[in-house]
CSV table of C-alpha atoms and ligand atoms in Angstrom, one decimal:
chain,number,residue,atom,x,y,z
A,1,UNK,CA,23.2,-54.8,94.1
A,2,UNK,CA,24.0,-53.9,90.5
A,3,UNK,CA,27.6,-53.5,89.3
A,4,UNK,CA,29.4,-50.5,89.1
A,5,UNK,CA,30.1,-49.5,85.9
A,6,UNK,CA,33.2,-48.7,84.1
A,7,UNK,CA,33.9,-45.5,81.4
A,8,UNK,CA,36.7,-46.3,79.3
A,9,UNK,CA,38.3,-43.1,76.5
A,10,UNK,CA,40.4,-43.7,73.3
A,11,UNK,CA,43.1,-41.9,74.0
A,12,UNK,CA,43.3,-39.7,71.0
A,13,UNK,CA,39.6,-39.1,70.4
A,14,UNK,CA,35.5,-39.6,71.7
A,15,UNK,CA,35.0,-42.6,71.5
A,16,UNK,CA,33.9,-43.7,74.6
A,17,UNK,CA,32.1,-47.4,76.4
A,18,UNK,CA,30.7,-48.9,79.7
A,19,UNK,CA,32.4,-52.5,81.3
A,20,UNK,CA,30.6,-53.5,84.1
A,21,UNK,CA,32.3,-54.1,87.1
A,22,UNK,CA,34.5,-57.9,85.8
A,23,UNK,CA,34.4,-57.0,82.7
A,24,UNK,CA,36.9,-57.3,79.9
A,25,UNK,CA,37.9,-54.1,77.9
A,26,UNK,CA,38.5,-56.5,75.1
A,27,UNK,CA,34.2,-57.8,76.0
A,28,UNK,CA,33.4,-54.4,77.0
A,29,UNK,CA,33.8,-52.8,73.3
A,30,UNK,CA,32.7,-55.0,71.6
A,31,UNK,CA,29.3,-55.2,73.3
A,32,UNK,CA,29.3,-52.2,73.1
A,33,UNK,CA,29.8,-53.0,69.3
A,34,UNK,CA,32.9,-51.2,68.6
A,35,UNK,CA,36.3,-53.0,66.4
A,36,UNK,CA,38.9,-53.7,68.7
A,37,UNK,CA,41.5,-56.1,67.1
A,38,UNK,CA,41.5,-60.1,69.1
A,39,UNK,CA,41.0,-63.4,67.9
A,40,UNK,CA,41.5,-66.4,70.9
A,41,UNK,CA,39.9,-64.0,73.4
A,42,UNK,CA,41.9,-65.9,76.1
A,43,UNK,CA,45.0,-64.8,76.1
A,44,UNK,CA,47.7,-66.8,74.5
A,45,UNK,CA,47.7,-64.7,70.7
A,46,UNK,CA,48.3,-61.6,72.0
A,47,UNK,CA,46.0,-60.1,69.2
A,48,UNK,CA,44.1,-58.2,71.8
A,49,UNK,CA,46.6,-55.4,73.1
A,50,UNK,CA,46.5,-51.8,74.6
A,51,UNK,CA,48.5,-49.7,75.9
A,52,UNK,CA,46.8,-48.3,78.9
A,53,UNK,CA,47.1,-44.2,79.8
A,54,UNK,CA,45.9,-42.7,83.1
A,55,UNK,CA,43.4,-45.5,85.3
A,56,UNK,CA,43.7,-49.1,86.4
A,57,UNK,CA,43.2,-52.3,85.5
A,58,UNK,CA,43.1,-55.9,87.5
A,59,UNK,CA,45.0,-59.0,85.1
A,60,UNK,CA,42.3,-61.8,84.9
A,61,UNK,CA,45.6,-63.5,83.9
A,62,UNK,CA,48.5,-61.9,84.8
A,63,UNK,CA,50.6,-64.6,83.8
A,64,UNK,CA,49.2,-64.8,80.1
A,65,UNK,CA,51.6,-66.7,77.8
A,66,UNK,CA,49.9,-63.1,75.3
A,67,UNK,CA,52.1,-60.9,76.7
A,68,UNK,CA,55.8,-60.1,77.2
A,69,UNK,CA,58.2,-58.8,80.0
A,70,UNK,CA,59.2,-56.3,77.3
A,71,UNK,CA,55.6,-55.4,76.6
A,72,UNK,CA,54.4,-55.3,80.5
A,73,UNK,CA,57.4,-52.9,80.8
A,74,UNK,CA,55.8,-50.6,77.8
A,75,UNK,CA,52.6,-50.8,79.4
A,76,UNK,CA,50.8,-52.7,77.2
A,77,UNK,CA,47.5,-54.8,79.0
A,78,UNK,CA,45.9,-58.3,76.9
A,79,UNK,CA,42.1,-56.6,76.3
A,80,UNK,CA,40.4,-60.3,76.5
A,81,UNK,CA,42.2,-60.7,80.4
A,82,UNK,CA,41.9,-56.3,81.9
A,83,UNK,CA,39.0,-55.6,84.1
A,84,UNK,CA,39.1,-51.9,85.1
A,85,UNK,CA,39.2,-50.8,88.4
A,86,UNK,CA,37.2,-47.7,87.8
A,87,UNK,CA,37.0,-45.2,84.5
A,88,UNK,CA,40.3,-45.5,81.9
A,89,UNK,CA,41.5,-44.2,78.8
A,90,UNK,CA,43.4,-46.0,77.1
A,91,UNK,CA,45.2,-46.1,74.3
A,92,UNK,CA,44.3,-48.8,71.2
A,93,UNK,CA,43.2,-48.6,67.6
A,94,UNK,CA,40.4,-50.0,66.3
A,95,UNK,CA,39.6,-51.5,63.0
A,96,UNK,CA,36.2,-51.8,61.0
A,97,UNK,CA,36.3,-56.3,60.5
A,98,UNK,CA,36.8,-56.4,64.4
A,99,UNK,CA,32.5,-54.5,64.7
A,100,UNK,CA,31.0,-57.9,65.4
A,101,UNK,CA,28.2,-58.9,63.4
A,102,UNK,CA,25.6,-59.6,66.7
A,103,UNK,CA,27.2,-57.9,69.9
A,104,UNK,CA,28.0,-61.0,72.2
A,105,UNK,CA,26.5,-61.5,75.2
A,106,UNK,CA,27.2,-63.6,78.7
A,107,UNK,CA,24.0,-66.0,79.6
A,108,UNK,CA,23.4,-69.4,81.4
A,109,UNK,CA,23.3,-72.7,79.3
A,110,UNK,CA,22.4,-75.4,80.5
A,111,UNK,CA,23.3,-78.9,79.2
A,112,UNK,CA,21.0,-80.4,77.8
A,113,UNK,CA,22.8,-83.3,75.9
A,114,UNK,CA,26.3,-85.2,75.0
A,115,UNK,CA,27.4,-88.2,71.9
A,116,UNK,CA,30.3,-89.3,71.9
A,117,UNK,CA,31.5,-88.8,68.0
A,118,UNK,CA,34.8,-91.0,67.8
A,119,UNK,CA,37.4,-92.2,71.1
A,120,UNK,CA,37.9,-88.7,72.5
A,121,UNK,CA,35.9,-86.0,71.1
A,122,UNK,CA,32.0,-85.7,72.3
A,123,UNK,CA,29.1,-83.4,71.2
A,124,UNK,CA,27.8,-81.5,74.5
A,125,UNK,CA,24.2,-79.5,73.5
A,126,UNK,CA,23.3,-76.7,75.7
A,127,UNK,CA,20.3,-75.1,75.9
A,128,UNK,CA,21.4,-70.9,76.2
A,129,UNK,CA,19.2,-69.0,79.2
A,130,UNK,CA,18.6,-65.9,75.6
A,131,UNK,CA,18.2,-65.9,72.2
A,132,UNK,CA,21.9,-66.4,71.4
A,133,UNK,CA,22.6,-65.1,67.2
A,134,UNK,CA,25.8,-65.8,65.4
A,135,UNK,CA,27.1,-66.2,62.7
A,136,UNK,CA,28.3,-70.3,61.8
A,137,UNK,CA,31.9,-70.9,62.3
A,138,UNK,CA,32.0,-68.2,64.8
A,139,UNK,CA,32.9,-69.3,68.5
A,140,UNK,CA,32.4,-69.1,72.3
A,141,UNK,CA,33.6,-68.7,75.6
A,142,UNK,CA,32.3,-70.9,78.6
A,143,UNK,CA,32.6,-70.9,82.1
A,144,UNK,CA,33.7,-74.3,83.0
A,145,UNK,CA,33.2,-75.3,87.7
A,146,UNK,CA,36.0,-75.1,89.2
A,147,UNK,CA,38.9,-74.1,86.0
A,148,UNK,CA,40.5,-70.5,86.2
A,149,UNK,CA,39.3,-69.0,82.9
A,150,UNK,CA,37.2,-69.9,80.4
A,151,UNK,CA,37.8,-72.2,77.4
A,152,UNK,CA,36.8,-71.4,73.6
A,153,UNK,CA,34.5,-73.1,71.8
A,154,UNK,CA,33.3,-72.9,68.7
A,155,UNK,CA,29.5,-74.4,68.1
A,156,UNK,CA,29.0,-76.8,65.8
A,157,UNK,CA,25.5,-75.6,64.8
A,158,UNK,CA,23.6,-73.3,62.7
A,159,UNK,CA,21.1,-70.1,64.3
A,160,UNK,CA,18.5,-68.3,62.9
A,161,UNK,CA,19.7,-64.8,63.0
A,162,UNK,CA,17.9,-63.4,65.7
A,163,UNK,CA,19.4,-66.4,67.4
A,164,UNK,CA,15.5,-67.1,68.5
A,165,UNK,CA,16.7,-70.5,69.1
A,166,UNK,CA,19.3,-70.6,71.5
A,167,UNK,CA,20.8,-73.8,71.2
A,168,UNK,CA,25.1,-74.3,71.5
A,169,UNK,CA,26.6,-77.2,70.8
A,170,UNK,CA,30.4,-77.8,70.8
A,171,UNK,CA,31.9,-80.7,69.4
A,172,UNK,CA,35.2,-80.8,71.1
A,173,UNK,CA,38.2,-83.0,72.4
A,174,UNK,CA,39.2,-84.2,75.7
A,175,UNK,CA,43.2,-83.8,76.7
A,176,UNK,CA,44.0,-86.1,79.3
A,177,UNK,CA,46.2,-83.7,81.0
A,178,UNK,CA,43.9,-80.7,80.1
A,179,UNK,CA,41.4,-78.9,83.1
A,180,UNK,CA,38.5,-77.4,80.9
A,181,UNK,CA,38.6,-80.3,78.6
A,182,UNK,CA,38.4,-82.6,82.3
A,183,UNK,CA,35.6,-80.5,83.9
A,184,UNK,CA,33.2,-80.6,80.6
A,185,UNK,CA,33.4,-84.0,80.2
A,186,UNK,CA,32.6,-84.8,83.7
A,187,UNK,CA,29.2,-82.0,83.3
A,188,UNK,CA,25.9,-84.4,83.4
A,189,UNK,CA,23.3,-83.2,81.6
A,190,UNK,CA,21.1,-80.6,83.7
A,191,UNK,CA,24.7,-78.1,84.1
A,192,UNK,CA,24.5,-75.5,84.2
A,193,UNK,CA,27.7,-73.4,82.9
A,194,UNK,CA,28.1,-69.6,81.4
A,195,UNK,CA,28.5,-68.6,78.1
A,196,UNK,CA,29.4,-65.8,76.7
A,197,UNK,CA,29.0,-65.0,72.7
A,198,UNK,CA,29.5,-64.8,69.6
A,199,UNK,CA,33.4,-64.0,69.1
A,200,UNK,CA,36.0,-64.7,65.3
A,201,UNK,CA,36.9,-63.7,63.0
A,202,UNK,CA,35.9,-66.8,60.9
A,203,UNK,CA,32.5,-66.7,60.0
A,204,UNK,CA,31.2,-67.8,56.5
A,205,UNK,CA,31.1,-65.3,53.8
A,206,UNK,CA,28.0,-65.3,52.7
A,207,UNK,CA,28.4,-63.4,49.7
A,208,UNK,CA,31.1,-64.2,48.6
A,209,UNK,CA,30.9,-65.2,44.8
A,210,UNK,CA,33.6,-68.7,45.0
A,211,UNK,CA,33.3,-72.6,45.7
A,212,UNK,CA,34.3,-73.3,49.0
A,213,UNK,CA,36.8,-75.8,51.0
A,214,UNK,CA,36.8,-76.1,54.6
A,215,UNK,CA,40.1,-77.6,55.7
A,216,UNK,CA,38.9,-79.5,59.3
A,217,UNK,CA,41.8,-81.7,61.4
A,218,UNK,CA,41.2,-82.9,64.6
A,219,UNK,CA,39.6,-81.1,67.2
A,220,UNK,CA,38.9,-78.5,64.5
A,221,UNK,CA,35.4,-79.9,63.2
A,222,UNK,CA,33.0,-78.4,64.7
A,223,UNK,CA,32.9,-74.4,62.9
A,224,UNK,CA,33.5,-76.6,59.6
A,225,UNK,CA,30.6,-78.4,60.3
A,226,UNK,CA,29.6,-75.3,61.1
A,227,UNK,CA,29.9,-73.6,57.8
A,228,UNK,CA,28.9,-76.4,55.5
A,229,UNK,CA,25.7,-76.9,57.3
A,230,UNK,CA,24.9,-72.9,57.2
A,231,UNK,CA,26.4,-72.6,53.2
A,232,UNK,CA,24.2,-75.4,52.7
A,233,UNK,CA,21.6,-73.0,54.1
A,234,UNK,CA,22.4,-70.2,52.2
A,235,UNK,CA,20.8,-69.3,48.7
A,236,UNK,CA,22.6,-67.5,47.6
A,237,UNK,CA,25.6,-69.9,47.9
A,238,UNK,CA,22.6,-72.2,45.9
A,239,UNK,CA,25.1,-73.3,42.9
A,240,UNK,CA,28.6,-73.1,45.0
A,241,UNK,CA,30.4,-77.0,45.6
A,242,UNK,CA,31.0,-77.4,48.7
A,243,UNK,CA,34.6,-79.9,49.6
A,244,UNK,CA,35.4,-81.0,53.6
A,245,UNK,CA,38.0,-82.5,54.5
A,246,UNK,CA,39.3,-84.1,57.2
A,247,UNK,CA,42.2,-84.7,58.7
A,248,UNK,CA,42.8,-87.1,61.7
A,249,UNK,CA,45.9,-89.8,63.1
A,250,UNK,CA,45.0,-92.9,62.2
A,251,UNK,CA,41.4,-93.9,61.2
A,252,UNK,CA,39.9,-93.5,65.1
A,253,UNK,CA,40.4,-90.6,65.2
A,254,UNK,CA,37.9,-89.8,61.5
A,255,UNK,CA,34.6,-87.7,62.0
A,256,UNK,CA,31.6,-85.6,60.2
A,257,UNK,CA,30.8,-87.9,56.9
A,258,UNK,CA,27.7,-88.5,58.9
A,259,UNK,CA,26.8,-85.3,59.9
A,260,UNK,CA,27.7,-84.1,56.3
A,261,UNK,CA,26.0,-86.4,54.7
A,262,UNK,CA,22.4,-84.9,56.6
A,263,UNK,CA,22.1,-82.2,54.5
A,264,UNK,CA,20.5,-81.3,51.2
A,265,UNK,CA,23.4,-80.9,48.2
A,266,UNK,CA,25.5,-84.0,49.6
A,267,UNK,CA,27.3,-86.6,47.1
A,268,UNK,CA,27.0,-83.9,44.1
A,269,UNK,CA,27.2,-80.1,45.5
A,270,UNK,CA,28.9,-81.4,48.9
A,271,UNK,CA,31.8,-83.6,49.1
A,272,UNK,CA,33.3,-84.8,51.9
A,273,UNK,CA,36.9,-86.6,52.6
A,274,UNK,CA,39.5,-87.9,55.1
A,275,UNK,CA,42.7,-88.4,55.5
A,276,UNK,CA,45.4,-89.7,58.8
A,277,UNK,CA,48.5,-88.6,59.0
A,278,UNK,CA,49.6,-91.8,60.9
A,279,UNK,CA,51.5,-93.9,57.6
A,280,UNK,CA,51.8,-96.6,60.7
A,281,UNK,CA,47.4,-96.8,60.0
A,282,UNK,CA,47.4,-100.0,58.5
A,283,UNK,CA,43.4,-100.0,57.9
A,284,UNK,CA,43.5,-98.9,54.9
A,285,UNK,CA,39.9,-96.6,55.1
A,286,UNK,CA,41.4,-93.0,54.6
A,287,UNK,CA,44.6,-92.8,52.3
A,288,UNK,CA,47.2,-91.7,54.9
A,289,UNK,CA,47.8,-87.5,54.6
A,290,UNK,CA,48.1,-84.4,55.8
A,291,UNK,CA,44.9,-81.8,55.6
A,292,UNK,CA,47.0,-79.2,53.3
A,293,UNK,CA,48.8,-81.8,51.0
A,294,UNK,CA,45.4,-83.7,49.9
A,295,UNK,CA,44.0,-80.0,49.5
A,296,UNK,CA,46.9,-78.8,47.0
A,297,UNK,CA,46.4,-82.5,45.7
A,298,UNK,CA,42.8,-82.1,45.1
A,299,UNK,CA,42.6,-78.8,44.3
A,300,UNK,CA,46.0,-77.2,42.7
A,301,UNK,CA,45.6,-73.6,41.2
A,302,UNK,CA,41.8,-73.5,41.6
A,303,UNK,CA,42.4,-72.8,45.4
A,304,UNK,CA,42.8,-69.8,44.3
A,305,UNK,CA,39.8,-69.2,43.1
A,306,UNK,CA,37.9,-70.7,46.2
A,307,UNK,CA,36.5,-69.4,49.0
A,308,UNK,CA,38.1,-71.2,52.6
A,309,UNK,CA,38.0,-72.3,56.0
A,310,UNK,CA,40.6,-74.4,58.7
A,311,UNK,CA,40.7,-75.0,62.5
A,312,UNK,CA,42.5,-77.2,64.5
A,313,UNK,CA,45.9,-77.7,66.4
A,314,UNK,CA,48.5,-75.5,65.4
A,315,UNK,CA,50.4,-77.6,63.6
A,316,UNK,CA,47.8,-77.9,60.9
A,317,UNK,CA,47.1,-74.4,60.7
A,318,UNK,CA,50.8,-73.4,59.9
A,319,UNK,CA,51.4,-76.5,57.5
A,320,UNK,CA,48.0,-75.0,55.8
A,321,UNK,CA,48.5,-71.4,55.8
A,322,UNK,CA,52.1,-71.6,54.6
A,323,UNK,CA,50.2,-73.8,51.6
A,324,UNK,CA,48.1,-71.3,51.1
A,325,UNK,CA,50.6,-68.8,51.2
A,326,UNK,CA,52.9,-70.7,48.1
A,327,UNK,CA,49.7,-71.0,45.8
A,328,UNK,CA,48.9,-68.0,46.2
A,329,UNK,CA,45.7,-67.6,47.9
A,330,UNK,CA,45.1,-63.9,48.7
A,331,UNK,CA,45.0,-63.6,52.0
A,332,UNK,CA,41.2,-62.6,53.0
A,333,UNK,CA,40.2,-66.0,50.9
A,334,UNK,CA,41.5,-67.4,54.0
A,335,UNK,CA,39.8,-67.2,57.3
A,336,UNK,CA,39.8,-69.0,60.7
A,337,UNK,CA,40.3,-68.5,64.6
A,338,UNK,CA,43.2,-70.0,65.9
A,339,UNK,CA,43.0,-72.8,68.3
A,340,UNK,CA,45.1,-72.2,71.7
B,401,FAD,C1,39.6,-69.5,69.0
B,401,FAD,C2,39.1,-71.2,69.8
B,401,FAD,C3,38.1,-72.2,69.5
B,401,FAD,C4,38.2,-73.4,70.2
B,401,FAD,N1,37.8,-74.4,69.4
B,401,FAD,C5,37.2,-75.3,70.0
B,401,FAD,C6,36.7,-76.2,69.6
B,401,FAD,O1,35.6,-76.2,68.6
B,401,FAD,N2,37.3,-77.7,70.3
B,401,FAD,C7,37.8,-78.4,70.7
B,401,FAD,O2,37.9,-79.7,71.2
B,401,FAD,N3,38.7,-76.9,70.7
B,401,FAD,C8,38.6,-75.6,70.6
B,401,FAD,N4,39.3,-74.9,71.0
B,401,FAD,C9,40.5,-75.1,72.5
B,401,FAD,C10,39.9,-74.8,73.3
B,401,FAD,O3,39.4,-73.9,73.7
B,401,FAD,C11,41.0,-75.3,74.6
B,401,FAD,O4,42.5,-74.9,75.0
B,401,FAD,C12,41.2,-76.7,74.5
B,401,FAD,O5,40.5,-77.4,74.7
B,401,FAD,C13,42.3,-77.4,76.0
B,401,FAD,O6,41.9,-76.5,77.4
B,401,FAD,P1,42.0,-77.1,78.2
B,401,FAD,O7,41.5,-76.6,79.5
B,401,FAD,O8,41.7,-79.0,78.0
B,401,FAD,O9,43.0,-77.5,78.3
B,401,FAD,P2,43.8,-76.7,79.3
B,401,FAD,O10,45.5,-77.1,78.8
B,401,FAD,O11,44.1,-76.3,80.4
B,401,FAD,O12,43.8,-75.2,79.1
B,401,FAD,C14,44.6,-74.4,77.7
B,401,FAD,C15,43.6,-73.4,76.9
B,401,FAD,O13,43.0,-72.2,78.5
B,401,FAD,C16,43.6,-71.1,78.5
B,401,FAD,N5,44.6,-70.9,79.7
B,401,FAD,C17,44.9,-72.3,80.3
B,401,FAD,N6,45.5,-71.6,81.7
B,401,FAD,C18,44.2,-70.0,82.4
B,401,FAD,C19,43.7,-68.9,82.9
B,401,FAD,N7,44.1,-69.6,84.4
B,401,FAD,N8,43.6,-67.9,82.2
B,401,FAD,C20,42.4,-68.4,81.8
B,401,FAD,N9,42.7,-68.8,80.2
B,401,FAD,C21,43.9,-69.9,81.1
B,401,FAD,C22,44.5,-70.8,77.7
B,401,FAD,O14,44.8,-70.0,76.9
B,401,FAD,C23,44.4,-72.3,76.8
B,401,FAD,O15,43.1,-71.7,75.9
B,401,FAD,C24,39.4,-73.9,70.7
B,401,FAD,C25,39.8,-72.7,71.1
B,401,FAD,C26,39.7,-71.3,69.9
B,401,FAD,C27,40.9,-70.1,71.0
B,402,FES,S1,45.4,-62.6,74.1
B,402,FES,FE1,43.5,-61.6,73.8
B,402,FES,S2,43.0,-62.0,72.2
B,402,FES,FE2,44.2,-63.8,72.1
């Protein structure tokens, strides 16, 4: 029996789209090519709020932190958590910048291989059982066995325009108390999961006529590696320099250089440097400092002429954003999807 399809109508216009039973409003709108605003896709940021005018939705995660009690009283819901229970009418403002470059789809994927990059970051190579197209820097949702809700992981590889290869690599940090990372690290090659994507706004701007700066901290490695791989393979960016700065707590956390060394242009137009934030780290293998300070020190006023991508823990991303604001970097040259 095929899943029921609900009709979702946008208030104040003629637009409507189909949402399959069990799908969320946000993802169904994206599958239909509509620019439904969002960021995290996992209930945390609140960017996908909408007002329910008519009909009924179920909340996949009623306690999601992206929604306040006031929002709930005002009949506001999160698009990424709302599963329509029938036809609905909703109030929201679609935006051109959220129109998907590749319409997301959900498909099964098989784990092919796992390899450790550091003591707590491993790379997971999946084969999606359907073409899987995405832009460098985007992410996918993964449903893991025994875990409530999907987890968002960024791809570290690149795909061709049609996504024909179906390859999907994630670089994930193991968290001691994390349900998702525990389930992912317990998977064995051959295990099957459900993947939905691509999503995300921090994709490589191939037409931007500027040098590129990639700033990564900890688990933010994957999308920045994907951006670097995409940029080095892009003929339109052949005369651009790419500077990659990675930050970890101690020398044992530093990674990524070998992945970039394998790319054409390493050392001439692709440059890597790494910093440790823990001043007590006396290995002397890497200079002590934070990524945002290192970027400012290395590039100063030139930051305003760069296309800047960054990813990592919230504290790092907030510090980078504050530094870029103070340095006068135009917002449309800054690209990041907040990690939660
Ligand atoms: C856009 C984006 C890209 C990311 N890319 C990467 C990456 O490349 N590598 C990496 O290591 N990490 C990445 N993360 C972080 C990753 O998604 C996880 O948050 C992190 O690994 C911790 O997950 P956990 O399950 O181990 O921890 P937990 O504490 O168990 O889970 C935290 C996450 O799960 C969600 N969540 C918790 N409970 C529920 C529930 N009941 N229903 C639905 N959702 C729930 C939360 O919103 C939160 O995102 C990314 C996050 C985002 C938003
Ligand atoms: S809360 Fe829905 S996209 Fe972040």
